[in-house]
Amino acid sequence: MEKTVGIQQYMFRDYLNDECQISETLQKIAAAGYDGVEVCSFLMQDAAFWKQKMQDEGLKVLAVHEEFENIYRDTAQSIVRAKLLETDYIVSAGVMQTVFEDSTQVRELARRLNECGRQISESGLTFLFHNHNCEFVRTEKGTLPMDILLEETNPDYVKFEVDTYWISISGFTAMEWLDKIGTRIGFMHINDCRVCSDKAGTPIRTVTGAELGTGNLNLPALLEKAQSYGCTCEILETHDGWVHGSPFESMEISRKYLRKHFK
C-alpha cells in the first residue's frame, strides 16, 4: 500500500502572516519530504489561494480541519471548500459547545456527527472525527465519551482521525484504542511526548510534545498497529516542545524518523 506522510498546518500558525511567509513555509515543508498538509479552515482566508500555493510546491491538501459547530451549521459549505481544495476528507477538528461530562450532550453530538457524516458521504467525501483529551473524561454515569461516540456513530458515515498522543496523556493505552476503533481509522495524528522540568526547585515534571523518536511513546508499535487496520496516512502534529523552539527543525527530525519506521 502506498503511504502518505503529512503535516498539520497549525504547527506553523506563527509563520503564515503574509504571502511571502506562506510560500517560505510551504517550501520548507516540501523540502523536508512531506507529501501534503492537513489544512485548517480557520487559518485559510482564501482556499483557492492556498490550493494554488500548495500545488506550486508539489504538496497535496490531505484534509480540511474545521470546528465541528461550523461543519454542522453549514455542511454544504464545508463540502464545497473540500472539493475546491481537491481533498476527499473533512475532519471535525474540535467540538467547542459540548460538555463531555454530560452523557446526554455526548449522545446528541453523536447524532449530529451522523447527520453531517451522511451528507458528506453522499457527496463522495469522507468525514473524520479527531479526538483530543476531552473525549476521555468520565461522564456523570462513569462512561467515556469516546466509547459513546464510537458506539453511537454510524461506521458508514463517521471515521476517526486517531490522535494517539492525546489518548496516551489522558492515561489510556493508545494500542487498545487503535484496536477498538479498528478499520474505522482513517488517518492517525502522530506526536511523541516527553517529561521535562520547567519549574525551578521541584523534581516534578510536566509533559510536552517531542520530536518523533525522542520521547516516551512506543511509536513503532503504534504505527504498525494502525497499518494493520489499513491506515496508510500519518500526519505529524506537534503542539509545543520543539527543538530550539522551531517547528521547522522539529519537522525535519520527525520526518527522518518516519522514513525509517513508516515505509
PDB file of C-alpha atoms in Angstrom:
ATOM      1  CA  MET A   1       0.000   0.000   0.000  1.00  0.00           C
ATOM      2  CA  GLU A   2       1.200   3.496  -0.854  1.00  0.00           C
ATOM      3  CA  LYS A   3       1.861   5.501   2.279  1.00  0.00           C
ATOM      4  CA  THR A   4       1.373   9.215   2.772  1.00  0.00           C
ATOM      5  CA  VAL A   5       3.148  11.418   5.295  1.00  0.00           C
ATOM      6  CA  GLY A   6       1.557  14.754   6.038  1.00  0.00           C
ATOM      7  CA  ILE A   7       1.845  17.588   8.500  1.00  0.00           C
ATOM      8  CA  GLN A   8      -0.668  19.804  10.289  1.00  0.00           C
ATOM      9  CA  GLN A   9      -0.866  23.421   9.184  1.00  0.00           C
ATOM     10  CA  TYR A  10      -1.445  24.521  12.794  1.00  0.00           C
ATOM     11  CA  MET A  11       2.190  23.749  13.637  1.00  0.00           C
ATOM     12  CA  PHE A  12       3.142  26.781  11.545  1.00  0.00           C
ATOM     13  CA  ARG A  13       0.442  29.159  12.755  1.00  0.00           C
ATOM     14  CA  ASP A  14       3.034  31.819  13.604  1.00  0.00           C
ATOM     15  CA  TYR A  15       4.627  31.632  10.146  1.00  0.00           C
ATOM     16  CA  LEU A  16       1.623  32.309   7.910  1.00  0.00           C
ATOM     17  CA  ASN A  17       1.258  36.059   8.281  1.00  0.00           C
ATOM     18  CA  ASP A  18       1.684  37.054   4.646  1.00  0.00           C
ATOM     19  CA  GLU A  19       2.146  35.575   1.194  1.00  0.00           C
ATOM     20  CA  CYS A  20       5.923  35.542   1.477  1.00  0.00           C
ATOM     21  CA  GLN A  21       5.856  33.673   4.787  1.00  0.00           C
ATOM     22  CA  ILE A  22       3.309  31.201   3.476  1.00  0.00           C
ATOM     23  CA  SER A  23       5.446  30.428   0.418  1.00  0.00           C
ATOM     24  CA  GLU A  24       8.584  30.002   2.519  1.00  0.00           C
ATOM     25  CA  THR A  25       6.789  27.731   4.977  1.00  0.00           C
ATOM     26  CA  LEU A  26       5.367  25.501   2.250  1.00  0.00           C
ATOM     27  CA  GLN A  27       8.756  25.321   0.536  1.00  0.00           C
ATOM     28  CA  LYS A  28      10.338  24.099   3.770  1.00  0.00           C
ATOM     29  CA  ILE A  29       7.598  21.511   4.285  1.00  0.00           C
ATOM     30  CA  ALA A  30       8.111  20.157   0.775  1.00  0.00           C
ATOM     31  CA  ALA A  31      11.906  20.180   1.128  1.00  0.00           C
ATOM     32  CA  ALA A  32      11.631  18.161   4.338  1.00  0.00           C
ATOM     33  CA  GLY A  33       9.885  15.416   2.382  1.00  0.00           C
ATOM     34  CA  TYR A  34       6.248  15.719   3.390  1.00  0.00           C
ATOM     35  CA  ASP A  35       3.634  14.707   0.847  1.00  0.00           C
ATOM     36  CA  GLY A  36       0.989  17.162   1.899  1.00  0.00           C
ATOM     37  CA  VAL A  37      -0.577  19.387   4.503  1.00  0.00           C
ATOM     38  CA  GLU A  38      -3.695  18.976   6.564  1.00  0.00           C
ATOM     39  CA  VAL A  39      -5.108  22.484   6.469  1.00  0.00           C
ATOM     40  CA  CYS A  40      -7.315  24.318   8.960  1.00  0.00           C
ATOM     41  CA  SER A  41     -10.267  26.306   7.684  1.00  0.00           C
ATOM     42  CA  PHE A  42      -9.643  28.946  10.362  1.00  0.00           C
ATOM     43  CA  LEU A  43      -6.108  29.533   9.020  1.00  0.00           C
ATOM     44  CA  MET A  44      -7.242  29.974   5.417  1.00  0.00           C
ATOM     45  CA  GLN A  45      -8.964  33.169   4.390  1.00  0.00           C
ATOM     46  CA  ASP A  46      -8.812  32.137   0.748  1.00  0.00           C
ATOM     47  CA  ALA A  47      -8.995  28.426  -0.045  1.00  0.00           C
ATOM     48  CA  ALA A  48      -8.217  28.924  -3.744  1.00  0.00           C
ATOM     49  CA  PHE A  49      -5.061  30.843  -2.823  1.00  0.00           C
ATOM     50  CA  TRP A  50      -3.894  28.007  -0.566  1.00  0.00           C
ATOM     51  CA  LYS A  51      -4.680  25.383  -3.168  1.00  0.00           C
ATOM     52  CA  GLN A  52      -2.509  27.174  -5.720  1.00  0.00           C
ATOM     53  CA  LYS A  53       0.337  27.800  -3.286  1.00  0.00           C
ATOM     54  CA  MET A  54       0.445  24.141  -2.315  1.00  0.00           C
ATOM     55  CA  GLN A  55       0.275  22.976  -5.903  1.00  0.00           C
ATOM     56  CA  ASP A  56       3.211  25.262  -6.687  1.00  0.00           C
ATOM     57  CA  GLU A  57       5.284  23.319  -4.142  1.00  0.00           C
ATOM     58  CA  GLY A  58       4.024  19.883  -5.170  1.00  0.00           C
ATOM     59  CA  LEU A  59       2.060  19.422  -1.944  1.00  0.00           C
ATOM     60  CA  LYS A  60      -1.377  17.850  -1.590  1.00  0.00           C
ATOM     61  CA  VAL A  61      -4.187  19.076   0.617  1.00  0.00           C
ATOM     62  CA  LEU A  62      -4.696  15.908   2.641  1.00  0.00           C
ATOM     63  CA  ALA A  63      -7.739  17.039   4.621  1.00  0.00           C
ATOM     64  CA  VAL A  64      -9.548  20.100   5.922  1.00  0.00           C
ATOM     65  CA  HIS A  65      -9.781  20.587   9.695  1.00  0.00           C
ATOM     66  CA  GLU A  66     -12.772  22.576  10.861  1.00  0.00           C
ATOM     67  CA  GLU A  67     -14.532  23.151  14.166  1.00  0.00           C
ATOM     68  CA  PHE A  68     -17.490  20.796  14.330  1.00  0.00           C
ATOM     69  CA  GLU A  69     -20.034  23.525  15.016  1.00  0.00           C
ATOM     70  CA  ASN A  70     -19.104  25.179  11.715  1.00  0.00           C
ATOM     71  CA  ILE A  71     -19.436  21.896   9.840  1.00  0.00           C
ATOM     72  CA  TYR A  72     -22.834  21.251  11.420  1.00  0.00           C
ATOM     73  CA  ARG A  73     -24.033  24.808  10.772  1.00  0.00           C
ATOM     74  CA  ASP A  74     -23.224  24.664   7.053  1.00  0.00           C
ATOM     75  CA  THR A  75     -22.203  21.198   5.925  1.00  0.00           C
ATOM     76  CA  ALA A  76     -22.745  22.144   2.297  1.00  0.00           C
ATOM     77  CA  GLN A  77     -20.140  24.917   2.558  1.00  0.00           C
ATOM     78  CA  SER A  78     -17.639  22.523   4.143  1.00  0.00           C
ATOM     79  CA  ILE A  79     -18.159  20.157   1.229  1.00  0.00           C
ATOM     80  CA  VAL A  80     -17.687  22.952  -1.326  1.00  0.00           C
ATOM     81  CA  ARG A  81     -14.438  24.027   0.362  1.00  0.00           C
ATOM     82  CA  ALA A  82     -13.063  20.481   0.456  1.00  0.00           C
ATOM     83  CA  LYS A  83     -13.847  19.921  -3.210  1.00  0.00           C
ATOM     84  CA  LEU A  84     -12.252  23.234  -4.148  1.00  0.00           C
ATOM     85  CA  LEU A  85      -9.107  22.095  -2.338  1.00  0.00           C
ATOM     86  CA  GLU A  86      -9.340  18.697  -4.090  1.00  0.00           C
ATOM     87  CA  THR A  87      -9.285  16.691  -0.883  1.00  0.00           C
ATOM     88  CA  ASP A  88     -11.515  13.760  -0.013  1.00  0.00           C
ATOM     89  CA  TYR A  89     -11.504  14.343   3.739  1.00  0.00           C
ATOM     90  CA  ILE A  90     -13.299  16.711   6.101  1.00  0.00           C
ATOM     91  CA  VAL A  91     -12.216  16.477   9.735  1.00  0.00           C
ATOM     92  CA  SER A  92     -14.065  17.577  12.832  1.00  0.00           C
ATOM     93  CA  ALA A  93     -11.074  19.203  14.486  1.00  0.00           C
ATOM     94  CA  GLY A  94     -12.655  20.240  17.758  1.00  0.00           C
ATOM     95  CA  VAL A  95     -16.028  20.397  19.478  1.00  0.00           C
ATOM     96  CA  MET A  96     -16.488  23.657  21.341  1.00  0.00           C
ATOM     97  CA  GLN A  97     -20.097  23.512  22.548  1.00  0.00           C
ATOM     98  CA  THR A  98     -20.450  20.037  24.046  1.00  0.00           C
ATOM     99  CA  VAL A  99     -19.967  19.341  27.750  1.00  0.00           C
ATOM    100  CA  PHE A 100     -18.284  15.957  27.566  1.00  0.00           C
ATOM    101  CA  GLU A 101     -19.067  15.141  31.203  1.00  0.00           C
ATOM    102  CA  ASP A 102     -22.759  15.124  30.223  1.00  0.00           C
ATOM    103  CA  SER A 103     -23.683  11.846  28.517  1.00  0.00           C
ATOM    104  CA  THR A 104     -26.877  13.330  27.058  1.00  0.00           C
ATOM    105  CA  GLN A 105     -24.879  16.022  25.285  1.00  0.00           C
ATOM    106  CA  VAL A 106     -22.375  13.458  24.023  1.00  0.00           C
ATOM    107  CA  ARG A 107     -25.202  11.373  22.567  1.00  0.00           C
ATOM    108  CA  GLU A 108     -26.589  14.453  20.870  1.00  0.00           C
ATOM    109  CA  LEU A 109     -23.118  15.079  19.450  1.00  0.00           C
ATOM    110  CA  ALA A 110     -23.074  11.529  18.066  1.00  0.00           C
ATOM    111  CA  ARG A 111     -26.427  12.155  16.397  1.00  0.00           C
ATOM    112  CA  ARG A 112     -25.136  15.345  14.808  1.00  0.00           C
ATOM    113  CA  LEU A 113     -21.932  13.649  13.686  1.00  0.00           C
ATOM    114  CA  ASN A 114     -24.050  11.042  11.918  1.00  0.00           C
ATOM    115  CA  GLU A 115     -26.111  13.771  10.270  1.00  0.00           C
ATOM    116  CA  CYS A 116     -23.033  15.569   8.948  1.00  0.00           C
ATOM    117  CA  GLY A 117     -21.323  12.322   8.030  1.00  0.00           C
ATOM    118  CA  ARG A 118     -24.299  11.205   5.966  1.00  0.00           C
ATOM    119  CA  GLN A 119     -24.289  14.415   3.926  1.00  0.00           C
ATOM    120  CA  ILE A 120     -20.525  14.306   3.470  1.00  0.00           C
ATOM    121  CA  SER A 121     -20.611  10.643   2.456  1.00  0.00           C
ATOM    122  CA  GLU A 122     -23.398  11.275  -0.053  1.00  0.00           C
ATOM    123  CA  SER A 123     -21.203  13.961  -1.621  1.00  0.00           C
ATOM    124  CA  GLY A 124     -18.464  11.377  -2.200  1.00  0.00           C
ATOM    125  CA  LEU A 125     -16.189  12.574   0.614  1.00  0.00           C
ATOM    126  CA  THR A 126     -15.175  11.050   3.955  1.00  0.00           C
ATOM    127  CA  PHE A 127     -15.878  12.526   7.395  1.00  0.00           C
ATOM    128  CA  LEU A 128     -13.351  12.007  10.197  1.00  0.00           C
ATOM    129  CA  PHE A 129     -13.630  12.788  13.904  1.00  0.00           C
ATOM    130  CA  HIS A 130     -10.403  13.922  15.550  1.00  0.00           C
ATOM    131  CA  ASN A 131     -10.047  13.215  19.264  1.00  0.00           C
ATOM    132  CA  HIS A 132      -8.332  15.281  21.933  1.00  0.00           C
ATOM    133  CA  ASN A 133      -8.362  14.540  25.667  1.00  0.00           C
ATOM    134  CA  CYS A 134     -11.899  15.809  26.326  1.00  0.00           C
ATOM    135  CA  GLU A 135     -13.347  12.555  24.971  1.00  0.00           C
ATOM    136  CA  PHE A 136     -11.581  10.715  27.802  1.00  0.00           C
ATOM    137  CA  VAL A 137     -13.143  12.451  30.788  1.00  0.00           C
ATOM    138  CA  ARG A 138     -15.794  10.497  32.691  1.00  0.00           C
ATOM    139  CA  THR A 139     -19.463  11.355  32.254  1.00  0.00           C
ATOM    140  CA  GLU A 140     -21.861  11.574  35.179  1.00  0.00           C
ATOM    141  CA  LYS A 141     -22.548   7.869  34.578  1.00  0.00           C
ATOM    142  CA  GLY A 142     -18.886   6.896  34.641  1.00  0.00           C
ATOM    143  CA  THR A 143     -18.765   6.202  30.916  1.00  0.00           C
ATOM    144  CA  LEU A 144     -16.209   7.549  28.470  1.00  0.00           C
ATOM    145  CA  PRO A 145     -17.444   9.967  25.803  1.00  0.00           C
ATOM    146  CA  MET A 146     -15.156   8.250  23.298  1.00  0.00           C
ATOM    147  CA  ASP A 147     -16.950   4.961  23.917  1.00  0.00           C
ATOM    148  CA  ILE A 148     -20.305   6.642  23.354  1.00  0.00           C
ATOM    149  CA  LEU A 149     -19.136   8.255  20.119  1.00  0.00           C
ATOM    150  CA  LEU A 150     -17.682   5.006  18.850  1.00  0.00           C
ATOM    151  CA  GLU A 151     -20.846   3.064  19.665  1.00  0.00           C
ATOM    152  CA  GLU A 152     -23.441   5.583  18.516  1.00  0.00           C
ATOM    153  CA  THR A 153     -21.930   6.908  15.294  1.00  0.00           C
ATOM    154  CA  ASN A 154     -22.581   5.086  12.047  1.00  0.00           C
ATOM    155  CA  PRO A 155     -19.429   3.388  10.693  1.00  0.00           C
ATOM    156  CA  ASP A 156     -20.602   4.191   7.168  1.00  0.00           C
ATOM    157  CA  TYR A 157     -20.691   7.919   7.892  1.00  0.00           C
ATOM    158  CA  VAL A 158     -18.117   8.629  10.606  1.00  0.00           C
ATOM    159  CA  LYS A 159     -14.483   7.509  10.589  1.00  0.00           C
ATOM    160  CA  PHE A 160     -11.774   8.600  13.003  1.00  0.00           C
ATOM    161  CA  GLU A 161      -8.544  10.518  12.861  1.00  0.00           C
ATOM    162  CA  VAL A 162      -6.936   8.976  15.912  1.00  0.00           C
ATOM    163  CA  ASP A 163      -4.546  11.132  17.916  1.00  0.00           C
ATOM    164  CA  THR A 164      -2.533   8.682  19.989  1.00  0.00           C
ATOM    165  CA  TYR A 165      -0.732  11.485  21.842  1.00  0.00           C
ATOM    166  CA  TRP A 166      -3.938  12.779  23.407  1.00  0.00           C
ATOM    167  CA  ILE A 167      -5.052   9.255  24.292  1.00  0.00           C
ATOM    168  CA  SER A 168      -1.736   8.493  25.946  1.00  0.00           C
ATOM    169  CA  ILE A 169      -1.503  11.627  28.078  1.00  0.00           C
ATOM    170  CA  SER A 170      -5.118  11.074  29.149  1.00  0.00           C
ATOM    171  CA  GLY A 171      -3.979   7.938  30.951  1.00  0.00           C
ATOM    172  CA  PHE A 172      -5.182   5.349  28.450  1.00  0.00           C
ATOM    173  CA  THR A 173      -3.371   2.819  26.285  1.00  0.00           C
ATOM    174  CA  ALA A 174      -3.337   4.012  22.698  1.00  0.00           C
ATOM    175  CA  MET A 175      -2.747   0.497  21.358  1.00  0.00           C
ATOM    176  CA  GLU A 176      -6.009  -0.671  22.920  1.00  0.00           C
ATOM    177  CA  TRP A 177      -7.904   2.221  21.389  1.00  0.00           C
ATOM    178  CA  LEU A 178      -6.476   1.549  17.956  1.00  0.00           C
ATOM    179  CA  ASP A 179      -7.871  -1.964  18.321  1.00  0.00           C
ATOM    180  CA  LYS A 180     -11.263  -0.637  19.441  1.00  0.00           C
ATOM    181  CA  ILE A 181     -11.530   1.788  16.535  1.00  0.00           C
ATOM    182  CA  GLY A 182     -10.103  -0.763  14.110  1.00  0.00           C
ATOM    183  CA  THR A 183     -10.977  -0.349  10.457  1.00  0.00           C
ATOM    184  CA  ARG A 184     -12.679   2.968  11.190  1.00  0.00           C
ATOM    185  CA  ILE A 185      -9.224   4.548  11.488  1.00  0.00           C
ATOM    186  CA  GLY A 186      -8.902   6.958   8.578  1.00  0.00           C
ATOM    187  CA  PHE A 187      -5.770   8.896   9.471  1.00  0.00           C
ATOM    188  CA  MET A 188      -3.517   8.884  12.511  1.00  0.00           C
ATOM    189  CA  HIS A 189      -2.116  12.015  14.097  1.00  0.00           C
ATOM    190  CA  ILE A 190       1.334  11.212  15.393  1.00  0.00           C
ATOM    191  CA  ASN A 191       3.323  13.001  18.057  1.00  0.00           C
ATOM    192  CA  ASP A 192       5.752  11.924  20.754  1.00  0.00           C
ATOM    193  CA  CYS A 193       5.816  13.150  24.339  1.00  0.00           C
ATOM    194  CA  ARG A 194       8.460  13.684  26.952  1.00  0.00           C
ATOM    195  CA  VAL A 195       8.602  14.829  30.529  1.00  0.00           C
ATOM    196  CA  CYS A 196      10.582  17.978  31.137  1.00  0.00           C
ATOM    197  CA  SER A 197      11.375  20.299  34.006  1.00  0.00           C
ATOM    198  CA  ASP A 198      10.287  23.888  33.630  1.00  0.00           C
ATOM    199  CA  LYS A 199       9.959  24.888  37.267  1.00  0.00           C
ATOM    200  CA  ALA A 200      12.965  25.558  39.455  1.00  0.00           C
ATOM    201  CA  GLY A 201      13.092  23.949  42.860  1.00  0.00           C
ATOM    202  CA  THR A 202      10.896  20.919  42.174  1.00  0.00           C
ATOM    203  CA  PRO A 203      11.584  17.434  40.792  1.00  0.00           C
ATOM    204  CA  ILE A 204       8.036  17.192  39.434  1.00  0.00           C
ATOM    205  CA  ARG A 205       7.993  17.261  35.643  1.00  0.00           C
ATOM    206  CA  THR A 206       5.472  18.460  33.133  1.00  0.00           C
ATOM    207  CA  VAL A 207       4.549  16.751  29.862  1.00  0.00           C
ATOM    208  CA  THR A 208       5.265  18.277  26.480  1.00  0.00           C
ATOM    209  CA  GLY A 209       5.337  17.199  22.863  1.00  0.00           C
ATOM    210  CA  ALA A 210       8.536  15.895  21.331  1.00  0.00           C
ATOM    211  CA  GLU A 211      10.118  15.096  18.004  1.00  0.00           C
ATOM    212  CA  LEU A 212       9.266  11.567  16.914  1.00  0.00           C
ATOM    213  CA  GLY A 213      11.598   9.028  18.457  1.00  0.00           C
ATOM    214  CA  THR A 214      12.901  11.367  21.154  1.00  0.00           C
ATOM    215  CA  GLY A 215      10.112  10.851  23.667  1.00  0.00           C
ATOM    216  CA  ASN A 216       8.498   8.028  25.601  1.00  0.00           C
ATOM    217  CA  LEU A 217       5.743   6.699  23.339  1.00  0.00           C
ATOM    218  CA  ASN A 218       6.142   3.330  21.643  1.00  0.00           C
ATOM    219  CA  LEU A 219       5.731   4.797  18.186  1.00  0.00           C
ATOM    220  CA  PRO A 220       6.876   1.771  16.131  1.00  0.00           C
ATOM    221  CA  ALA A 221       4.165  -0.355  17.735  1.00  0.00           C
ATOM    222  CA  LEU A 222       1.525   2.336  17.192  1.00  0.00           C
ATOM    223  CA  LEU A 223       2.497   2.753  13.544  1.00  0.00           C
ATOM    224  CA  GLU A 224       2.408  -0.986  12.954  1.00  0.00           C
ATOM    225  CA  LYS A 225      -0.958  -1.333  14.679  1.00  0.00           C
ATOM    226  CA  ALA A 226      -2.560   1.472  12.679  1.00  0.00           C
ATOM    227  CA  GLN A 227      -1.248  -0.004   9.436  1.00  0.00           C
ATOM    228  CA  SER A 228      -2.727  -3.381  10.353  1.00  0.00           C
ATOM    229  CA  TYR A 229      -6.160  -1.733  10.118  1.00  0.00           C
ATOM    230  CA  GLY A 230      -5.432  -0.183   6.740  1.00  0.00           C
ATOM    231  CA  CYS A 231      -4.255   3.265   7.839  1.00  0.00           C
ATOM    232  CA  THR A 232      -1.785   4.496   5.242  1.00  0.00           C
ATOM    233  CA  CYS A 233      -1.649   8.191   6.171  1.00  0.00           C
ATOM    234  CA  GLU A 234       0.286   9.562   9.129  1.00  0.00           C
ATOM    235  CA  ILE A 235       0.026  13.251   9.930  1.00  0.00           C
ATOM    236  CA  LEU A 236       2.560  14.902  12.192  1.00  0.00           C
ATOM    237  CA  GLU A 237       1.130  17.343  14.704  1.00  0.00           C
ATOM    238  CA  THR A 238       3.332  18.606  17.491  1.00  0.00           C
ATOM    239  CA  HIS A 239       1.969  21.449  19.553  1.00  0.00           C
ATOM    240  CA  ASP A 240       4.990  22.532  21.564  1.00  0.00           C
ATOM    241  CA  GLY A 241       8.349  21.344  22.876  1.00  0.00           C
ATOM    242  CA  TRP A 242      10.093  21.919  19.539  1.00  0.00           C
ATOM    243  CA  VAL A 243      13.861  21.687  19.441  1.00  0.00           C
ATOM    244  CA  HIS A 244      15.231  25.242  19.661  1.00  0.00           C
ATOM    245  CA  GLY A 245      11.608  26.389  19.632  1.00  0.00           C
ATOM    246  CA  SER A 246      11.466  25.781  15.872  1.00  0.00           C
ATOM    247  CA  PRO A 247       8.678  23.789  14.203  1.00  0.00           C
ATOM    248  CA  PHE A 248      10.870  23.647  11.093  1.00  0.00           C
ATOM    249  CA  GLU A 249      13.790  21.908  12.802  1.00  0.00           C
ATOM    250  CA  SER A 250      11.323  19.713  14.637  1.00  0.00           C
ATOM    251  CA  MET A 251       9.531  18.537  11.493  1.00  0.00           C
ATOM    252  CA  GLU A 252      12.825  17.561   9.851  1.00  0.00           C
ATOM    253  CA  ILE A 253      13.780  15.315  12.779  1.00  0.00           C
ATOM    254  CA  SER A 254      10.343  13.708  12.788  1.00  0.00           C
ATOM    255  CA  ARG A 255      10.383  13.170   9.013  1.00  0.00           C
ATOM    256  CA  LYS A 256      13.694  11.315   9.288  1.00  0.00           C
ATOM    257  CA  TYR A 257      12.111   9.092  11.916  1.00  0.00           C
ATOM    258  CA  LEU A 258       9.132   8.300   9.697  1.00  0.00           C
ATOM    259  CA  ARG A 259      11.413   7.421   6.785  1.00  0.00           C
ATOM    260  CA  LYS A 260      12.777   4.641   8.960  1.00  0.00           C
ATOM    261  CA  HIS A 261       9.610   3.462  10.691  1.00  0.00           C
ATOM    262  CA  PHE A 262       6.787   4.195   8.216  1.00  0.00           C
ATOM    263  CA  LYS A 263       7.778   2.822   4.857  1.00  0.00           C
TER     264      LYS A 263
END
